[in-house]
Amino acid sequence: TAPTCIITGASSGVGLYGAKSLAARGWHVVMACRDLAKATAAADALGIPKASRTLMPIDLGSQASVRAFVEAFRATGRALDALVCNAAVYLPRLTEPMRSPEGYEISVATNHFGHFLLANLLLPDLQRSTHASRRLIILGTVTANYEEFGGKIPIPAPADLGNLEGLEAGFLAPIAMLNGKAFKPGKAYKDSKLCNMITGRELHRRYHGQTGIVFNTLYPGCVADTPLFRHTPPAFQRIFPWFQKNITKGYVTQELAGDRLAQVVADPAFGSRSGVHWSWGNRQKEGREAFAQQLTARAQDQALGERLWTLTAGCVGMG
Ligand code: NDP
């Protein structure tokens, strides 16, 4: 039977094209989406065969929904061979924090808490799989990696978790940032993506040796025209893809980004190492091979990683 991969946020962008590419490689894809009508229409439009896909509802911003998804997935009786934590919200124009049902700032709640909970709940399922290379893959990004130029851009500020003062204080209103400082919506996204990359490293450190599961993160390139940017100003949405194509040369198509995601999930070469952040660099070149990108000291600091793990576990009811 076909191996099974869950992809969160497969209704558009990288996740949708990743689902298409994995289906073409003979995988069955569970498309975990918050809007099933939209996801079905998108899957149909791309010609992802019905036999290669199962659509299931999840709202990553709601912990109850994440738990319900895990129960519903188990009820399908499918084995779980790979999990891709891909869904994300980017809301850079909020003037006030939006809150999840549990009361947490929405980009951290969705991008980090939801995936932290999902990954932890599904670890035993991945462990039971008899697939030769079981993998848990998380989408990271250059803008949250201070090691690279793109991670240093101060608009509105580089990712920085401080000493997690906001998380330690419970991360409920009026607190909206993990470091407890003033709300900056664009930075909240970057912080949440830094948490994603730290979570990948912590999963590797805690569980790779014991389970053999491969835990990796990736940066697929600048996919400047996905709906991720739909909440940015209209002028930005016109200029950003052009700038990435012509000036930085960082632009990749959704198709290529999806194919890169599928490679990291399924290709043997990407399963030979765990605890790696895969990248194809920031200037795209035809035929360029993926490499292990060094992460910022902030993502490699084990004490911070352990603290983030413990405090997040508390916020998602796993403490
Ligand atoms: P898109 O906006 O196209 O896709 C995001 C997906 O996440 C959509 O399917 C969206 O669903 C889903 N989603 C959002 N909120 C929730 C929620 N609460 N519950 C369930 N699903 C949700 O963005 P991209 O494809 O660009 O981004 C995908 C990943 O790639 C993200 O993790 C992003 O950080 C990462 N990335 C993107 C880069 C880029 O240049 N685009 C660069 C580097 C990393 P819906 O359709 O319902 O909104």
PDB file of N, CA, C and O in Angstrom, residues 136-207:
ATOM      1  N   LEU A 136       9.366  13.527  10.261  1.00  0.00           N
ATOM      2  CA  LEU A 136       8.533  14.643  10.733  1.00  0.00           C
ATOM      3  C   LEU A 136       9.231  15.919  10.257  1.00  0.00           C
ATOM      4  O   LEU A 136      10.369  16.197  10.663  1.00  0.00           O
ATOM      5  N   ILE A 137       8.557  16.648   9.377  1.00  0.00           N
ATOM      6  CA  ILE A 137       9.157  17.790   8.694  1.00  0.00           C
ATOM      7  C   ILE A 137       8.407  19.068   9.076  1.00  0.00           C
ATOM      8  O   ILE A 137       7.173  19.099   9.056  1.00  0.00           O
ATOM      9  N   ILE A 138       9.168  20.122   9.389  1.00  0.00           N
ATOM     10  CA  ILE A 138       8.556  21.397   9.775  1.00  0.00           C
ATOM     11  C   ILE A 138       9.092  22.493   8.857  1.00  0.00           C
ATOM     12  O   ILE A 138      10.296  22.564   8.603  1.00  0.00           O
ATOM     13  N   LEU A 139       8.182  23.369   8.390  1.00  0.00           N
ATOM     14  CA  LEU A 139       8.589  24.493   7.549  1.00  0.00           C
ATOM     15  C   LEU A 139       9.204  25.593   8.406  1.00  0.00           C
ATOM     16  O   LEU A 139       8.550  26.112   9.316  1.00  0.00           O
ATOM     17  N   GLY A 140      10.444  25.928   8.107  1.00  0.00           N
ATOM     18  CA  GLY A 140      11.085  27.076   8.756  1.00  0.00           C
ATOM     19  C   GLY A 140      11.156  28.209   7.756  1.00  0.00           C
ATOM     20  O   GLY A 140      10.550  28.148   6.692  1.00  0.00           O
ATOM     21  N   THR A 141      11.921  29.244   8.071  1.00  0.00           N
ATOM     22  CA  THR A 141      12.087  30.302   7.077  1.00  0.00           C
ATOM     23  C   THR A 141      13.342  31.122   7.332  1.00  0.00           C
ATOM     24  O   THR A 141      13.819  31.229   8.472  1.00  0.00           O
ATOM     25  N   VAL A 142      13.846  31.698   6.250  1.00  0.00           N
ATOM     26  CA  VAL A 142      15.049  32.511   6.330  1.00  0.00           C
ATOM     27  C   VAL A 142      14.829  33.744   7.204  1.00  0.00           C
ATOM     28  O   VAL A 142      15.737  34.180   7.920  1.00  0.00           O
ATOM     29  N   THR A 143      13.627  34.290   7.168  1.00  0.00           N
ATOM     30  CA  THR A 143      13.405  35.544   7.898  1.00  0.00           C
ATOM     31  C   THR A 143      13.445  35.348   9.421  1.00  0.00           C
ATOM     32  O   THR A 143      13.495  36.318  10.162  1.00  0.00           O
ATOM     33  N   ALA A 144      13.415  34.098   9.863  1.00  0.00           N
ATOM     34  CA  ALA A 144      13.537  33.846  11.305  1.00  0.00           C
ATOM     35  C   ALA A 144      14.919  33.316  11.657  1.00  0.00           C
ATOM     36  O   ALA A 144      15.153  32.944  12.800  1.00  0.00           O
ATOM     37  N   ASN A 145      15.839  33.289  10.675  1.00  0.00           N
ATOM     38  CA  ASN A 145      17.178  32.751  10.925  1.00  0.00           C
ATOM     39  C   ASN A 145      18.219  33.864  10.883  1.00  0.00           C
ATOM     40  O   ASN A 145      18.682  34.266   9.812  1.00  0.00           O
ATOM     41  N   TYR A 146      18.593  34.324  12.061  1.00  0.00           N
ATOM     42  CA  TYR A 146      19.503  35.473  12.170  1.00  0.00           C
ATOM     43  C   TYR A 146      20.864  35.180  11.537  1.00  0.00           C
ATOM     44  O   TYR A 146      21.621  36.087  11.218  1.00  0.00           O
ATOM     45  N   GLU A 147      21.173  33.907  11.340  1.00  0.00           N
ATOM     46  CA  GLU A 147      22.445  33.502  10.724  1.00  0.00           C
ATOM     47  C   GLU A 147      22.563  34.018   9.285  1.00  0.00           C
ATOM     48  O   GLU A 147      23.650  34.230   8.772  1.00  0.00           O
ATOM     49  N   GLU A 148      21.403  34.234   8.611  1.00  0.00           N
ATOM     50  CA  GLU A 148      21.397  34.639   7.206  1.00  0.00           C
ATOM     51  C   GLU A 148      20.970  36.108   7.102  1.00  0.00           C
ATOM     52  O   GLU A 148      20.253  36.615   7.963  1.00  0.00           O
ATOM     53  N   PHE A 149      21.371  36.744   5.999  1.00  0.00           N
ATOM     54  CA  PHE A 149      21.045  38.159   5.796  1.00  0.00           C
ATOM     55  C   PHE A 149      19.536  38.401   5.954  1.00  0.00           C
ATOM     56  O   PHE A 149      19.110  39.332   6.630  1.00  0.00           O
ATOM     57  N   GLY A 150      18.733  37.551   5.313  1.00  0.00           N
ATOM     58  CA  GLY A 150      17.269  37.714   5.346  1.00  0.00           C
ATOM     59  C   GLY A 150      16.702  37.676   6.756  1.00  0.00           C
ATOM     60  O   GLY A 150      15.588  38.150   7.002  1.00  0.00           O
ATOM     61  N   GLY A 151      17.445  37.101   7.683  1.00  0.00           N
ATOM     62  CA  GLY A 151      16.972  37.013   9.063  1.00  0.00           C
ATOM     63  C   GLY A 151      17.327  38.227   9.896  1.00  0.00           C
ATOM     64  O   GLY A 151      16.930  38.341  11.050  1.00  0.00           O
ATOM     65  N   LYS A 152      18.099  39.137   9.296  1.00  0.00           N
ATOM     66  CA  LYS A 152      18.538  40.319  10.060  1.00  0.00           C
ATOM     67  C   LYS A 152      17.722  41.563   9.732  1.00  0.00           C
ATOM     68  O   LYS A 152      17.939  42.623  10.302  1.00  0.00           O
ATOM     69  N   ILE A 153      16.802  41.438   8.752  1.00  0.00           N
ATOM     70  CA  ILE A 153      16.061  42.616   8.296  1.00  0.00           C
ATOM     71  C   ILE A 153      15.132  43.111   9.408  1.00  0.00           C
ATOM     72  O   ILE A 153      14.297  42.364   9.919  1.00  0.00           O
ATOM     73  N   PRO A 154      15.315  44.383   9.798  1.00  0.00           N
ATOM     74  CA  PRO A 154      14.578  44.871  10.975  1.00  0.00           C
ATOM     75  C   PRO A 154      13.172  45.380  10.663  1.00  0.00           C
ATOM     76  O   PRO A 154      12.748  46.395  11.201  1.00  0.00           O
ATOM     77  N   ILE A 155      12.450  44.716   9.761  1.00  0.00           N
ATOM     78  CA  ILE A 155      11.071  45.129   9.469  1.00  0.00           C
ATOM     79  C   ILE A 155      10.125  44.045   9.955  1.00  0.00           C
ATOM     80  O   ILE A 155      10.020  43.011   9.302  1.00  0.00           O
ATOM     81  N   PRO A 156       9.441  44.191  11.073  1.00  0.00           N
ATOM     82  CA  PRO A 156       9.599  45.288  12.026  1.00  0.00           C
ATOM     83  C   PRO A 156      10.764  45.044  12.978  1.00  0.00           C
ATOM     84  O   PRO A 156      11.225  45.986  13.606  1.00  0.00           O
ATOM     85  N   ALA A 157      11.244  43.795  13.088  1.00  0.00           N
ATOM     86  CA  ALA A 157      12.360  43.461  13.975  1.00  0.00           C
ATOM     87  C   ALA A 157      12.735  42.013  13.690  1.00  0.00           C
ATOM     88  O   ALA A 157      11.880  41.222  13.285  1.00  0.00           O
ATOM     89  N   PRO A 158      14.007  41.644  13.880  1.00  0.00           N
ATOM     90  CA  PRO A 158      14.364  40.222  13.714  1.00  0.00           C
ATOM     91  C   PRO A 158      13.666  39.368  14.771  1.00  0.00           C
ATOM     92  O   PRO A 158      13.259  39.881  15.814  1.00  0.00           O
ATOM     93  N   ALA A 159      13.541  38.070  14.480  1.00  0.00           N
ATOM     94  CA  ALA A 159      12.982  37.148  15.473  1.00  0.00           C
ATOM     95  C   ALA A 159      13.860  37.191  16.721  1.00  0.00           C
ATOM     96  O   ALA A 159      15.076  37.202  16.623  1.00  0.00           O
ATOM     97  N   ASP A 160      13.225  37.232  17.870  1.00  0.00           N
ATOM     98  CA  ASP A 160      13.978  37.255  19.119  1.00  0.00           C
ATOM     99  C   ASP A 160      13.038  36.861  20.257  1.00  0.00           C
ATOM    100  O   ASP A 160      12.061  37.566  20.531  1.00  0.00           O
ATOM    101  N   LEU A 161      13.330  35.748  20.896  1.00  0.00           N
ATOM    102  CA  LEU A 161      12.433  35.245  21.932  1.00  0.00           C
ATOM    103  C   LEU A 161      12.797  35.760  23.318  1.00  0.00           C
ATOM    104  O   LEU A 161      12.130  35.416  24.295  1.00  0.00           O
ATOM    105  N   GLY A 162      13.875  36.563  23.380  1.00  0.00           N
ATOM    106  CA  GLY A 162      14.335  37.010  24.694  1.00  0.00           C
ATOM    107  C   GLY A 162      14.598  35.794  25.562  1.00  0.00           C
ATOM    108  O   GLY A 162      15.122  34.775  25.092  1.00  0.00           O
ATOM    109  N   ASN A 163      14.174  35.854  26.817  1.00  0.00           N
ATOM    110  CA  ASN A 163      14.269  34.656  27.659  1.00  0.00           C
ATOM    111  C   ASN A 163      12.869  34.081  27.892  1.00  0.00           C
ATOM    112  O   ASN A 163      12.587  33.497  28.922  1.00  0.00           O
ATOM    113  N   LEU A 164      11.987  34.290  26.910  1.00  0.00           N
ATOM    114  CA  LEU A 164      10.622  33.743  26.953  1.00  0.00           C
ATOM    115  C   LEU A 164       9.834  34.272  28.146  1.00  0.00           C
ATOM    116  O   LEU A 164       8.995  33.562  28.710  1.00  0.00           O
ATOM    117  N   GLU A 165      10.070  35.541  28.467  1.00  0.00           N
ATOM    118  CA  GLU A 165       9.391  36.124  29.635  1.00  0.00           C
ATOM    119  C   GLU A 165       7.868  36.122  29.461  1.00  0.00           C
ATOM    120  O   GLU A 165       7.121  35.890  30.411  1.00  0.00           O
ATOM    121  N   GLY A 166       7.394  36.390  28.236  1.00  0.00           N
ATOM    122  CA  GLY A 166       5.945  36.429  27.988  1.00  0.00           C
ATOM    123  C   GLY A 166       5.309  35.053  28.098  1.00  0.00           C
ATOM    124  O   GLY A 166       4.207  34.885  28.619  1.00  0.00           O
ATOM    125  N   LEU A 167       6.024  34.057  27.605  1.00  0.00           N
ATOM    126  CA  LEU A 167       5.510  32.684  27.660  1.00  0.00           C
ATOM    127  C   LEU A 167       5.475  32.211  29.111  1.00  0.00           C
ATOM    128  O   LEU A 167       4.505  31.577  29.557  1.00  0.00           O
ATOM    129  N   GLU A 168       6.533  32.545  29.839  1.00  0.00           N
ATOM    130  CA  GLU A 168       6.599  32.126  31.238  1.00  0.00           C
ATOM    131  C   GLU A 168       5.466  32.735  32.060  1.00  0.00           C
ATOM    132  O   GLU A 168       4.924  32.099  32.969  1.00  0.00           O
ATOM    133  N   ALA A 169       5.071  33.961  31.681  1.00  0.00           N
ATOM    134  CA  ALA A 169       4.001  34.638  32.432  1.00  0.00           C
ATOM    135  C   ALA A 169       2.605  34.153  31.991  1.00  0.00           C
ATOM    136  O   ALA A 169       1.599  34.717  32.402  1.00  0.00           O
ATOM    137  N   GLY A 170       2.542  33.145  31.126  1.00  0.00           N
ATOM    138  CA  GLY A 170       1.254  32.543  30.774  1.00  0.00           C
ATOM    139  C   GLY A 170       0.764  32.866  29.379  1.00  0.00           C
ATOM    140  O   GLY A 170      -0.150  32.240  28.874  1.00  0.00           O
ATOM    141  N   PHE A 171       1.348  33.890  28.732  1.00  0.00           N
ATOM    142  CA  PHE A 171       1.063  34.248  27.344  1.00  0.00           C
ATOM    143  C   PHE A 171      -0.412  34.575  27.080  1.00  0.00           C
ATOM    144  O   PHE A 171      -0.900  34.453  25.974  1.00  0.00           O
ATOM    145  N   LEU A 172      -1.117  34.992  28.109  1.00  0.00           N
ATOM    146  CA  LEU A 172      -2.520  35.413  27.928  1.00  0.00           C
ATOM    147  C   LEU A 172      -2.584  36.933  27.996  1.00  0.00           C
ATOM    148  O   LEU A 172      -1.648  37.580  28.469  1.00  0.00           O
ATOM    149  N   ALA A 173      -3.704  37.534  27.513  1.00  0.00           N
ATOM    150  CA  ALA A 173      -3.856  38.989  27.496  1.00  0.00           C
ATOM    151  C   ALA A 173      -3.524  39.563  28.871  1.00  0.00           C
ATOM    152  O   ALA A 173      -3.900  38.963  29.891  1.00  0.00           O
ATOM    153  N   PRO A 174      -2.827  40.671  28.938  1.00  0.00           N
ATOM    154  CA  PRO A 174      -2.432  41.525  27.796  1.00  0.00           C
ATOM    155  C   PRO A 174      -1.142  41.086  27.102  1.00  0.00           C
ATOM    156  O   PRO A 174      -0.703  41.762  26.192  1.00  0.00           O
ATOM    157  N   ILE A 175      -0.540  39.968  27.503  1.00  0.00           N
ATOM    158  CA  ILE A 175       0.725  39.552  26.880  1.00  0.00           C
ATOM    159  C   ILE A 175       0.443  39.054  25.454  1.00  0.00           C
ATOM    160  O   ILE A 175      -0.496  38.287  25.224  1.00  0.00           O
ATOM    161  N   ALA A 176       1.269  39.511  24.490  1.00  0.00           N
ATOM    162  CA  ALA A 176       1.060  39.093  23.106  1.00  0.00           C
ATOM    163  C   ALA A 176       2.346  38.638  22.435  1.00  0.00           C
ATOM    164  O   ALA A 176       2.305  38.120  21.317  1.00  0.00           O
ATOM    165  N   MET A 177       3.490  38.848  23.091  1.00  0.00           N
ATOM    166  CA  MET A 177       4.759  38.442  22.477  1.00  0.00           C
ATOM    167  C   MET A 177       5.465  37.465  23.414  1.00  0.00           C
ATOM    168  O   MET A 177       5.367  37.577  24.641  1.00  0.00           O
ATOM    169  N   LEU A 178       6.211  36.541  22.840  1.00  0.00           N
ATOM    170  CA  LEU A 178       6.864  35.506  23.638  1.00  0.00           C
ATOM    171  C   LEU A 178       7.880  36.110  24.610  1.00  0.00           C
ATOM    172  O   LEU A 178       8.104  35.570  25.692  1.00  0.00           O
ATOM    173  N   ASN A 179       8.481  37.252  24.227  1.00  0.00           N
ATOM    174  CA  ASN A 179       9.437  37.890  25.137  1.00  0.00           C
ATOM    175  C   ASN A 179       8.752  38.895  26.074  1.00  0.00           C
ATOM    176  O   ASN A 179       9.404  39.583  26.840  1.00  0.00           O
ATOM    177  N   GLY A 180       7.436  38.978  25.973  1.00  0.00           N
ATOM    178  CA  GLY A 180       6.678  39.831  26.887  1.00  0.00           C
ATOM    179  C   GLY A 180       6.681  41.297  26.519  1.00  0.00           C
ATOM    180  O   GLY A 180       6.082  42.110  27.204  1.00  0.00           O
ATOM    181  N   LYS A 181       7.351  41.651  25.392  1.00  0.00           N
ATOM    182  CA  LYS A 181       7.438  43.072  25.019  1.00  0.00           C
ATOM    183  C   LYS A 181       6.234  43.500  24.171  1.00  0.00           C
ATOM    184  O   LYS A 181       5.318  42.723  23.950  1.00  0.00           O
ATOM    185  N   ALA A 182       6.303  44.744  23.633  1.00  0.00           N
ATOM    186  CA  ALA A 182       5.158  45.313  22.904  1.00  0.00           C
ATOM    187  C   ALA A 182       4.820  44.511  21.647  1.00  0.00           C
ATOM    188  O   ALA A 182       5.712  43.980  20.975  1.00  0.00           O
ATOM    189  N   PHE A 183       3.532  44.449  21.307  1.00  0.00           N
ATOM    190  CA  PHE A 183       3.036  43.658  20.175  1.00  0.00           C
ATOM    191  C   PHE A 183       3.537  44.211  18.843  1.00  0.00           C
ATOM    192  O   PHE A 183       3.323  45.386  18.530  1.00  0.00           O
ATOM    193  N   LYS A 184       4.218  43.351  18.064  1.00  0.00           N
ATOM    194  CA  LYS A 184       4.615  43.675  16.696  1.00  0.00           C
ATOM    195  C   LYS A 184       4.188  42.493  15.844  1.00  0.00           C
ATOM    196  O   LYS A 184       4.815  41.423  15.913  1.00  0.00           O
ATOM    197  N   PRO A 185       3.114  42.647  15.060  1.00  0.00           N
ATOM    198  CA  PRO A 185       2.525  41.482  14.394  1.00  0.00           C
ATOM    199  C   PRO A 185       3.484  40.765  13.438  1.00  0.00           C
ATOM    200  O   PRO A 185       3.504  39.538  13.388  1.00  0.00           O
ATOM    201  N   GLY A 186       4.289  41.528  12.680  1.00  0.00           N
ATOM    202  CA  GLY A 186       5.230  40.885  11.760  1.00  0.00           C
ATOM    203  C   GLY A 186       6.287  40.082  12.508  1.00  0.00           C
ATOM    204  O   GLY A 186       6.702  39.007  12.084  1.00  0.00           O
ATOM    205  N   LYS A 187       6.703  40.608  13.653  1.00  0.00           N
ATOM    206  CA  LYS A 187       7.691  39.893  14.470  1.00  0.00           C
ATOM    207  C   LYS A 187       7.062  38.664  15.138  1.00  0.00           C
ATOM    208  O   LYS A 187       7.740  37.650  15.319  1.00  0.00           O
ATOM    209  N   ALA A 188       5.768  38.752  15.459  1.00  0.00           N
ATOM    210  CA  ALA A 188       5.101  37.590  16.063  1.00  0.00           C
ATOM    211  C   ALA A 188       5.191  36.396  15.112  1.00  0.00           C
ATOM    212  O   ALA A 188       5.419  35.253  15.530  1.00  0.00           O
ATOM    213  N   TYR A 189       5.029  36.660  13.797  1.00  0.00           N
ATOM    214  CA  TYR A 189       5.169  35.589  12.800  1.00  0.00           C
ATOM    215  C   TYR A 189       6.595  35.035  12.814  1.00  0.00           C
ATOM    216  O   TYR A 189       6.804  33.822  12.873  1.00  0.00           O
ATOM    217  N   LYS A 190       7.599  35.938  12.752  1.00  0.00           N
ATOM    218  CA  LYS A 190       8.994  35.472  12.720  1.00  0.00           C
ATOM    219  C   LYS A 190       9.318  34.679  13.988  1.00  0.00           C
ATOM    220  O   LYS A 190       9.985  33.649  13.925  1.00  0.00           O
ATOM    221  N   ASP A 191       8.867  35.176  15.136  1.00  0.00           N
ATOM    222  CA  ASP A 191       9.113  34.453  16.394  1.00  0.00           C
ATOM    223  C   ASP A 191       8.505  33.050  16.339  1.00  0.00           C
ATOM    224  O   ASP A 191       9.125  32.076  16.765  1.00  0.00           O
ATOM    225  N   SER A 192       7.276  32.970  15.783  1.00  0.00           N
ATOM    226  CA  SER A 192       6.616  31.659  15.728  1.00  0.00           C
ATOM    227  C   SER A 192       7.404  30.707  14.822  1.00  0.00           C
ATOM    228  O   SER A 192       7.509  29.516  15.087  1.00  0.00           O
ATOM    229  N   LYS A 193       8.001  31.241  13.736  1.00  0.00           N
ATOM    230  CA  LYS A 193       8.772  30.386  12.827  1.00  0.00           C
ATOM    231  C   LYS A 193      10.107  29.990  13.469  1.00  0.00           C
ATOM    232  O   LYS A 193      10.601  28.891  13.237  1.00  0.00           O
ATOM    233  N   LEU A 194      10.677  30.881  14.280  1.00  0.00           N
ATOM    234  CA  LEU A 194      11.885  30.495  15.025  1.00  0.00           C
ATOM    235  C   LEU A 194      11.542  29.355  15.993  1.00  0.00           C
ATOM    236  O   LEU A 194      12.287  28.378  16.118  1.00  0.00           O
ATOM    237  N   CYS A 195      10.374  29.466  16.620  1.00  0.00           N
ATOM    238  CA  CYS A 195       9.916  28.378  17.508  1.00  0.00           C
ATOM    239  C   CYS A 195       9.774  27.066  16.719  1.00  0.00           C
ATOM    240  O   CYS A 195      10.108  25.986  17.229  1.00  0.00           O
ATOM    241  N   ASN A 196       9.267  27.150  15.477  1.00  0.00           N
ATOM    242  CA  ASN A 196       9.144  25.947  14.639  1.00  0.00           C
ATOM    243  C   ASN A 196      10.517  25.295  14.439  1.00  0.00           C
ATOM    244  O   ASN A 196      10.658  24.074  14.515  1.00  0.00           O
ATOM    245  N   MET A 197      11.527  26.117  14.171  1.00  0.00           N
ATOM    246  CA  MET A 197      12.862  25.555  13.900  1.00  0.00           C
ATOM    247  C   MET A 197      13.490  24.998  15.177  1.00  0.00           C
ATOM    248  O   MET A 197      14.147  23.963  15.154  1.00  0.00           O
ATOM    249  N   ILE A 198      13.246  25.676  16.304  1.00  0.00           N
ATOM    250  CA  ILE A 198      13.751  25.157  17.582  1.00  0.00           C
ATOM    251  C   ILE A 198      13.036  23.843  17.927  1.00  0.00           C
ATOM    252  O   ILE A 198      13.659  22.879  18.391  1.00  0.00           O
ATOM    253  N   THR A 199      11.731  23.784  17.673  1.00  0.00           N
ATOM    254  CA  THR A 199      10.974  22.558  17.960  1.00  0.00           C
ATOM    255  C   THR A 199      11.537  21.388  17.154  1.00  0.00           C
ATOM    256  O   THR A 199      11.673  20.271  17.676  1.00  0.00           O
ATOM    257  N   GLY A 200      11.879  21.633  15.882  1.00  0.00           N
ATOM    258  CA  GLY A 200      12.477  20.577  15.056  1.00  0.00           C
ATOM    259  C   GLY A 200      13.760  20.051  15.683  1.00  0.00           C
ATOM    260  O   GLY A 200      13.984  18.838  15.759  1.00  0.00           O
ATOM    261  N   ARG A 201      14.585  20.960  16.172  1.00  0.00           N
ATOM    262  CA  ARG A 201      15.858  20.541  16.790  1.00  0.00           C
ATOM    263  C   ARG A 201      15.613  19.794  18.099  1.00  0.00           C
ATOM    264  O   ARG A 201      16.265  18.801  18.390  1.00  0.00           O
ATOM    265  N   GLU A 202      14.657  20.292  18.892  1.00  0.00           N
ATOM    266  CA  GLU A 202      14.355  19.619  20.169  1.00  0.00           C
ATOM    267  C   GLU A 202      13.760  18.227  19.945  1.00  0.00           C
ATOM    268  O   GLU A 202      14.083  17.281  20.672  1.00  0.00           O
ATOM    269  N   LEU A 203      12.890  18.106  18.935  1.00  0.00           N
ATOM    270  CA  LEU A 203      12.327  16.784  18.625  1.00  0.00           C
ATOM    271  C   LEU A 203      13.460  15.826  18.278  1.00  0.00           C
ATOM    272  O   LEU A 203      13.495  14.677  18.734  1.00  0.00           O
ATOM    273  N   HIS A 204      14.394  16.320  17.459  1.00  0.00           N
ATOM    274  CA  HIS A 204      15.542  15.489  17.079  1.00  0.00           C
ATOM    275  C   HIS A 204      16.346  15.092  18.316  1.00  0.00           C
ATOM    276  O   HIS A 204      16.675  13.923  18.513  1.00  0.00           O
ATOM    277  N   ARG A 205      16.653  16.048  19.147  1.00  0.00           N
ATOM    278  CA  ARG A 205      17.501  15.779  20.317  1.00  0.00           C
ATOM    279  C   ARG A 205      16.826  14.807  21.284  1.00  0.00           C
ATOM    280  O   ARG A 205      17.454  13.907  21.821  1.00  0.00           O
ATOM    281  N   ARG A 206      15.509  14.971  21.434  1.00  0.00           N
ATOM    282  CA  ARG A 206      14.806  14.129  22.403  1.00  0.00           C
ATOM    283  C   ARG A 206      14.480  12.745  21.874  1.00  0.00           C
ATOM    284  O   ARG A 206      14.476  11.773  22.628  1.00  0.00           O
ATOM    285  N   TYR A 207      14.126  12.662  20.576  1.00  0.00           N
ATOM    286  CA  TYR A 207      13.505  11.414  20.100  1.00  0.00           C
ATOM    287  C   TYR A 207      14.189  10.698  18.953  1.00  0.00           C
ATOM    288  O   TYR A 207      13.822   9.565  18.656  1.00  0.00           O
TER     289      TYR A 207
END
